[in-house]
Coordinates of C-alpha atoms and ligand atoms in Angstrom, one line a residue:
M1 CA -67.0 62.8 -38.5
N2 CA -68.7 59.8 -36.8
L3 CA -66.3 58.1 -34.4
L4 CA -66.6 54.7 -32.8
V5 CA -64.6 55.0 -29.6
T6 CA -63.9 51.8 -27.7
G7 CA -63.0 51.9 -24.0
G8 CA -64.5 55.4 -23.8
A9 CA -65.6 55.0 -20.2
G10 CA -62.1 54.7 -18.9
F11 CA -59.7 57.5 -17.9
I12 CA -58.2 58.6 -21.2
G13 CA -61.2 57.5 -23.3
S14 CA -63.7 59.6 -21.3
N15 CA -61.4 62.6 -21.3
F16 CA -61.1 62.2 -25.1
I17 CA -64.8 61.9 -25.7
R18 CA -65.5 65.1 -23.7
Y19 CA -62.6 66.9 -25.6
I20 CA -63.9 65.9 -29.0
L21 CA -67.6 66.7 -28.3
N22 CA -66.5 70.2 -27.1
K23 CA -64.1 70.9 -29.9
Y24 CA -66.1 69.6 -32.9
P25 CA -69.7 70.7 -32.7
D26 CA -70.7 68.4 -35.6
Y27 CA -68.9 65.2 -34.6
K28 CA -70.8 62.2 -33.3
I29 CA -69.4 59.5 -31.0
I30 CA -70.6 56.0 -30.2
N31 CA -68.8 54.7 -27.1
L32 CA -68.4 50.9 -26.8
D33 CA -67.3 49.9 -23.3
A34 CA -67.6 46.6 -21.4
L35 CA -67.7 48.6 -18.1
K36 CA -65.2 46.3 -16.4
Y37 CA -63.7 47.5 -13.2
S38 CA -62.2 50.8 -14.4
G39 CA -64.8 51.6 -17.0
N40 CA -67.3 53.9 -15.3
L41 CA -70.2 55.8 -16.8
E42 CA -69.9 58.4 -14.1
N43 CA -66.8 59.6 -16.0
L44 CA -69.2 60.8 -18.7
K45 CA -72.2 61.9 -16.7
D46 CA -71.9 65.5 -18.2
V47 CA -72.1 64.3 -21.8
D48 CA -74.6 61.5 -21.2
K49 CA -77.6 63.6 -22.6
N50 CA -75.6 65.0 -25.5
P51 CA -77.5 64.0 -28.7
R52 CA -74.2 63.5 -30.5
Y53 CA -73.1 60.9 -28.0
G54 CA -74.3 57.3 -27.6
F55 CA -73.2 54.4 -25.4
V56 CA -73.2 50.7 -26.0
K57 CA -72.2 48.2 -23.3
G58 CA -70.1 45.5 -24.8
D59 CA -66.7 43.9 -25.0
I60 CA -64.2 44.4 -27.8
C61 CA -63.7 40.7 -27.8
D62 CA -67.3 40.1 -28.6
K63 CA -67.4 39.7 -32.4
K64 CA -71.2 40.2 -32.6
V65 CA -71.3 43.6 -31.0
V66 CA -68.2 44.8 -32.7
D67 CA -69.6 43.7 -36.1
F68 CA -72.9 45.4 -35.4
L69 CA -71.2 48.7 -34.7
A70 CA -68.6 48.5 -37.5
K71 CA -71.3 47.7 -40.0
K72 CA -72.6 51.3 -39.5
R73 CA -69.3 52.4 -41.1
P74 CA -68.0 55.0 -38.7
D75 CA -65.4 57.3 -40.2
A76 CA -62.9 56.0 -37.6
I77 CA -62.4 53.5 -34.9
I78 CA -60.4 54.8 -32.0
N79 CA -59.4 52.0 -29.6
F80 CA -58.7 53.0 -25.9
S81 CA -60.0 49.6 -24.6
A82 CA -57.3 47.8 -22.6
M83 CA -56.5 46.4 -19.3
T84 CA -53.9 49.0 -18.3
H85 CA -52.5 48.5 -14.8
V86 CA -49.0 46.9 -14.6
D87 CA -49.6 45.6 -11.0
R88 CA -52.8 43.8 -12.0
S89 CA -51.1 42.3 -15.0
I90 CA -48.5 40.7 -12.7
L91 CA -51.3 39.2 -10.6
E92 CA -53.7 38.2 -13.5
P93 CA -51.8 38.2 -16.8
E94 CA -54.3 36.2 -18.9
E95 CA -57.0 38.9 -18.8
F96 CA -54.5 41.3 -20.4
T97 CA -53.6 39.0 -23.3
K98 CA -57.3 38.5 -23.9
T99 CA -58.5 42.1 -23.9
D100 CA -55.3 43.8 -25.1
I101 CA -54.5 41.5 -27.9
L102 CA -57.5 39.4 -28.9
G103 CA -59.8 42.4 -28.4
V104 CA -57.7 44.5 -30.7
Q105 CA -57.7 41.8 -33.3
T106 CA -61.5 41.5 -33.2
L107 CA -61.7 45.3 -33.9
L108 CA -59.1 45.0 -36.7
E109 CA -61.1 42.2 -38.4
A110 CA -64.2 44.4 -38.3
A111 CA -62.3 47.4 -39.7
R112 CA -61.0 45.1 -42.5
K113 CA -64.4 43.7 -43.2
Y114 CA -66.3 47.0 -43.4
K115 CA -63.4 48.9 -45.0
I116 CA -63.2 51.5 -42.2
D117 CA -61.1 54.5 -43.3
L118 CA -59.1 55.0 -40.1
F119 CA -58.1 52.8 -37.1
I120 CA -56.3 54.5 -34.3
Q121 CA -54.7 52.1 -31.7
I122 CA -53.9 53.9 -28.4
S123 CA -50.7 52.4 -27.1
T124 CA -48.0 53.1 -24.6
D125 CA -44.3 54.0 -24.1
E126 CA -44.1 50.8 -22.0
C127 CA -43.8 48.8 -25.2
Y128 CA -40.2 50.0 -25.5
G129 CA -39.2 48.9 -22.0
S130 CA -36.8 50.8 -19.8
I131 CA -34.1 53.2 -21.0
E132 CA -31.1 54.4 -18.9
K133 CA -30.2 57.4 -21.0
G134 CA -31.7 59.2 -24.0
S135 CA -35.2 58.7 -25.4
F136 CA -37.0 56.1 -27.5
T137 CA -38.0 57.0 -31.0
E138 CA -40.7 55.3 -33.0
E139 CA -38.0 53.2 -34.6
S140 CA -36.7 51.8 -31.3
T141 CA -36.9 48.1 -30.7
L142 CA -39.9 46.9 -28.7
S143 CA -38.7 45.4 -25.4
P144 CA -41.7 45.0 -23.0
T145 CA -40.9 43.6 -19.6
N146 CA -44.3 42.8 -17.9
P147 CA -47.5 41.1 -19.1
Y148 CA -49.3 44.5 -19.6
S149 CA -46.6 46.0 -21.8
A150 CA -46.1 42.7 -23.6
S151 CA -49.8 42.6 -24.5
K152 CA -49.8 46.2 -25.7
A153 CA -46.7 45.5 -27.8
G154 CA -48.4 42.4 -29.2
A155 CA -51.5 44.5 -30.1
D156 CA -49.3 47.1 -31.9
L157 CA -47.6 44.4 -34.0
I158 CA -50.9 42.8 -34.9
A159 CA -52.3 46.2 -35.9
L160 CA -49.2 46.9 -38.1
A161 CA -49.6 43.4 -39.6
Y162 CA -53.2 44.2 -40.5
Y163 CA -52.0 47.4 -42.1
K164 CA -49.2 45.7 -44.1
T165 CA -51.1 42.5 -45.1
F166 CA -54.7 43.7 -45.4
N167 CA -54.3 47.5 -45.9
V168 CA -56.3 48.3 -42.7
P169 CA -55.5 52.0 -42.3
V170 CA -53.9 51.9 -38.9
I171 CA -52.2 54.7 -36.9
I172 CA -50.6 53.9 -33.5
T173 CA -50.1 56.5 -30.7
R174 CA -47.7 55.6 -27.9
S175 CA -48.0 58.0 -25.0
S176 CA -46.0 58.4 -21.8
N177 CA -47.6 58.4 -18.3
N178 CA -50.9 60.3 -18.2
F179 CA -52.5 62.0 -15.2
G180 CA -55.6 64.1 -14.6
P181 CA -59.2 63.8 -13.6
Y182 CA -61.0 60.5 -13.7
Q183 CA -57.9 58.4 -13.4
Y184 CA -58.6 55.2 -11.5
P185 CA -57.1 55.4 -8.0
E186 CA -54.8 52.4 -8.5
K187 CA -52.2 54.4 -10.4
L188 CA -49.4 56.3 -8.6
I189 CA -50.8 59.9 -8.7
P190 CA -54.5 59.3 -7.9
L191 CA -53.6 56.6 -5.4
F192 CA -51.3 58.9 -3.5
I193 CA -53.6 61.9 -3.6
T194 CA -56.7 59.9 -2.4
N195 CA -54.7 58.0 0.3
L196 CA -53.4 61.3 1.7
L197 CA -56.9 62.8 1.6
E198 CA -58.0 59.8 3.7
D199 CA -55.0 60.4 6.0
K200 CA -53.5 57.1 5.0
K201 CA -49.9 56.2 4.1
I202 CA -48.6 56.1 0.6
P203 CA -46.7 52.9 -0.7
L204 CA -43.6 53.9 -2.6
Y205 CA -42.0 50.9 -4.5
G206 CA -38.3 50.2 -4.0
D207 CA -36.1 53.2 -3.6
G208 CA -38.6 55.6 -5.3
K209 CA -36.1 56.7 -7.9
H210 CA -37.8 55.2 -10.9
K211 CA -38.5 57.9 -13.5
R212 CA -41.6 58.5 -15.6
D213 CA -42.2 61.1 -18.3
W214 CA -45.6 62.7 -17.3
I215 CA -48.2 64.2 -19.6
Y216 CA -51.5 65.8 -18.7
V217 CA -54.3 63.8 -20.1
L218 CA -55.8 66.6 -22.2
D219 CA -52.4 67.1 -23.9
N220 CA -52.6 63.5 -24.9
C221 CA -56.2 63.9 -26.2
E222 CA -55.1 66.8 -28.3
A223 CA -52.2 64.7 -29.7
I224 CA -54.5 61.9 -30.6
D225 CA -56.8 64.5 -32.3
Y226 CA -53.7 65.5 -34.4
A227 CA -53.0 61.9 -35.2
I228 CA -56.6 61.5 -36.4
H229 CA -56.6 64.6 -38.6
Y230 CA -53.0 64.9 -39.8
G231 CA -51.4 61.6 -39.1
K232 CA -50.1 59.3 -41.8
I233 CA -51.6 55.9 -42.2
G234 CA -49.2 53.1 -41.1
E235 CA -47.2 55.3 -38.8
I236 CA -46.5 55.3 -35.1
Y237 CA -46.5 58.5 -33.1
N238 CA -44.8 58.9 -29.7
I239 CA -46.6 61.4 -27.4
S240 CA -44.8 62.7 -24.3
G241 CA -45.1 65.7 -22.0
N242 CA -41.3 66.1 -21.7
T243 CA -41.6 66.2 -17.9
E244 CA -39.4 63.6 -16.4
K245 CA -39.8 63.1 -12.7
T246 CA -38.8 60.4 -10.1
N247 CA -41.6 58.9 -8.1
L248 CA -40.0 60.6 -5.1
E249 CA -40.4 64.0 -6.8
I250 CA -44.0 63.3 -7.6
T251 CA -44.6 62.2 -4.0
A252 CA -42.9 65.3 -2.6
F253 CA -45.1 67.5 -4.8
I254 CA -48.3 65.9 -3.6
L255 CA -47.2 65.8 0.1
N256 CA -46.3 69.4 0.0
Y257 CA -49.5 70.5 -1.8
L258 CA -51.6 68.6 0.7
K259 CA -49.5 69.9 3.7
K260 CA -48.4 66.4 4.8
D261 CA -44.9 65.3 5.8
E262 CA -42.6 62.5 4.7
T263 CA -43.8 60.2 7.6
Y264 CA -46.7 59.3 5.3
I265 CA -44.3 57.6 2.9
E266 CA -44.1 53.8 3.3
F267 CA -41.3 52.3 1.3
V268 CA -42.6 48.9 0.2
K269 CA -41.3 45.8 -1.7
D270 CA -40.5 46.7 -5.3
R271 CA -42.8 45.8 -8.2
P272 CA -41.4 42.6 -9.9
G273 CA -39.6 43.6 -13.2
H274 CA -40.1 47.3 -12.4
D275 CA -38.9 49.4 -15.3
R276 CA -36.4 52.0 -14.1
R277 CA -37.0 54.8 -16.6
Y278 CA -39.3 55.7 -19.5
S279 CA -38.5 58.4 -21.9
L280 CA -39.9 59.3 -25.3
N281 CA -38.8 61.4 -28.2
S282 CA -42.0 62.9 -29.6
S283 CA -40.5 65.1 -32.4
K284 CA -42.4 63.1 -35.0
I285 CA -45.9 64.2 -33.8
K286 CA -44.6 67.7 -33.1
K287 CA -43.9 67.9 -36.9
L288 CA -47.7 67.6 -37.3
G289 CA -48.0 70.8 -35.3
W290 CA -48.8 69.4 -31.9
S291 CA -47.0 70.3 -28.7
P292 CA -48.0 69.9 -25.0
K293 CA -49.8 73.0 -23.6
Y294 CA -50.3 72.3 -20.0
K295 CA -47.6 73.2 -17.4
F296 CA -46.9 70.2 -15.2
D297 CA -47.1 72.0 -11.9
D298 CA -50.4 73.7 -12.8
A299 CA -51.9 70.5 -14.2
L300 CA -50.9 68.4 -11.1
E301 CA -52.3 71.1 -8.7
Y302 CA -55.6 71.1 -10.7
T303 CA -55.7 67.3 -10.6
I304 CA -55.2 67.3 -6.8
E305 CA -58.0 69.9 -6.5
W306 CA -60.2 67.7 -8.7
Y307 CA -59.8 64.7 -6.4
K308 CA -60.4 66.9 -3.4
N309 CA -63.7 68.1 -5.0
N310 CA -64.9 64.8 -6.3
Q311 CA -64.5 62.6 -3.3
S312 CA -67.8 60.7 -3.9
W313 CA -66.4 59.6 -7.3
W314 CA -63.3 57.9 -5.9
K315 CA -64.7 56.9 -2.4
K316 CA -67.2 54.6 -4.1
I317 CA -64.4 53.0 -6.1
K318 CA -62.0 52.6 -3.1
S319 CA -64.6 51.2 -0.7
G320 CA -65.5 48.3 -3.0
E321 CA -63.6 46.1 -5.3
F322 CA -60.4 48.1 -5.0
L323 CA -59.7 47.1 -1.4
E324 CA -60.5 43.5 -2.0
Y325 CA -58.1 43.5 -4.9
Y326 CA -55.3 45.0 -2.9
K327 CA -55.5 42.3 -0.2
K328 CA -53.5 40.3 -2.8
Q329 CA -49.8 41.1 -2.3
Y330 CA -46.7 40.5 -4.4
S331 CA -45.5 38.2 -1.7
E332 CA -47.8 35.6 -3.4
I333 CA -45.6 35.6 -6.4
Ligands
DAU1 O1 -46.1 54.8 -19.4 C1 -47.4 54.7 -19.7 C2 -48.0 53.7 -18.8 O2 -48.1 54.4 -17.5 C3 -49.4 53.3 -19.2 O3 -49.3 52.5 -20.3 C4 -50.0 52.4 -18.1 O4 -51.3 52.0 -18.4 C5 -50.0 53.1 -16.8 O5 -50.5 52.2 -15.8 C6 -48.6 53.7 -16.4 O6 -47.7 52.6 -16.0 P1 -46.8 52.8 -14.7 O7 -46.5 51.5 -14.2 O8 -45.7 53.7 -15.0 O9 -47.8 53.6 -13.8 P2 -48.2 53.5 -12.3 O10 -49.0 54.7 -11.9 O11 -48.7 52.2 -11.9 O12 -46.8 53.7 -11.6 C7 -46.0 54.9 -11.8 C8 -44.7 54.7 -11.0 O13 -45.0 54.7 -9.6 C9 -44.0 53.3 -11.2 O14 -42.6 53.5 -11.2 C10 -44.5 52.5 -10.1 C11 -44.6 53.5 -9.0 N1 -45.6 53.2 -8.0 C12 -46.9 52.9 -8.4 C13 -47.9 52.6 -7.5 C14 -49.3 52.3 -8.0 C15 -45.4 53.2 -6.6 O15 -44.2 53.5 -6.2 N2 -46.4 52.9 -5.7 C16 -47.6 52.6 -6.1 O16 -48.5 52.3 -5.2

């Protein structure tokens, strides 16, 4: 298969590219990425010279570059491109609407024009909003609560509209919170690990009892692989690791592993509109034969070790743009 992967220099996209090149010795991948703040070619240094991999710098909102690549008629377009961080979407929502909605529409138009056989839209459990008890199925109502999740929900609806109206062969995957190597250190797990490695405090929002359903990134990559090869066109697949944890539990795990105590926790003002709990029912994708393989504790320990052993990767990021960005506070809102 020839795949056009968009947003492949980000966290999940880069893990996916590596996973596919290793698993399928005859697959070829072109990676289109705008290399905005979290897209980083260092995430793919090890596959850079692979003759089955090629990189094009460009934005999914740029019709010219998207048209140029779609014209080559890849067997599938897999869209990971997105602005993904909730806190950023609260500070600069417009960027999220542009990339996450208009960018996806640009890709869908190209898929329509060149009759691409498969379009995978990588989405998120955040589209469903928060749930107190039970778990969301693919039939649950979309109820996003922040500019990021609203833009992802918008993209999903446009993708489904292109399927129903123009027969663009769309499949959507919605996964729960990913963690693993190469995750940008603005998200909970890499932020807390790297802060502690720098002997800094870790900012826990509100009471720290918000719950997320965690999945190791390679389990998500495998689930996407299942959606590509066995998924049904026009369907949505939830992907979860079935590992529900409060932020306090995640924090305790990382503190304990790094032999730090609770005095490193700094309880800070809560995120505006902070969703209390996410939970997914992923029995539909399990019917395709997939199930998560990685044990949460092992995968989190491996992830902590990865950040310990790859300090130059995240130190470069944290010393530059990152700190500038975080000078902005919610108090501005
Ligand atoms: O659920 C899937 C989603 O998971 C993805 O679609 C998003 O792209 C991804 O950012 C993530 O969203 P969250 O908001 O759940 O992830 P984040 O790592 O930002 O936060 C996880 C939890 O930790 C959340 O309850 C907020 C809290 N938190 C986060 C940060 C960055 C803190 O308490 N302190 C922090 O400094």
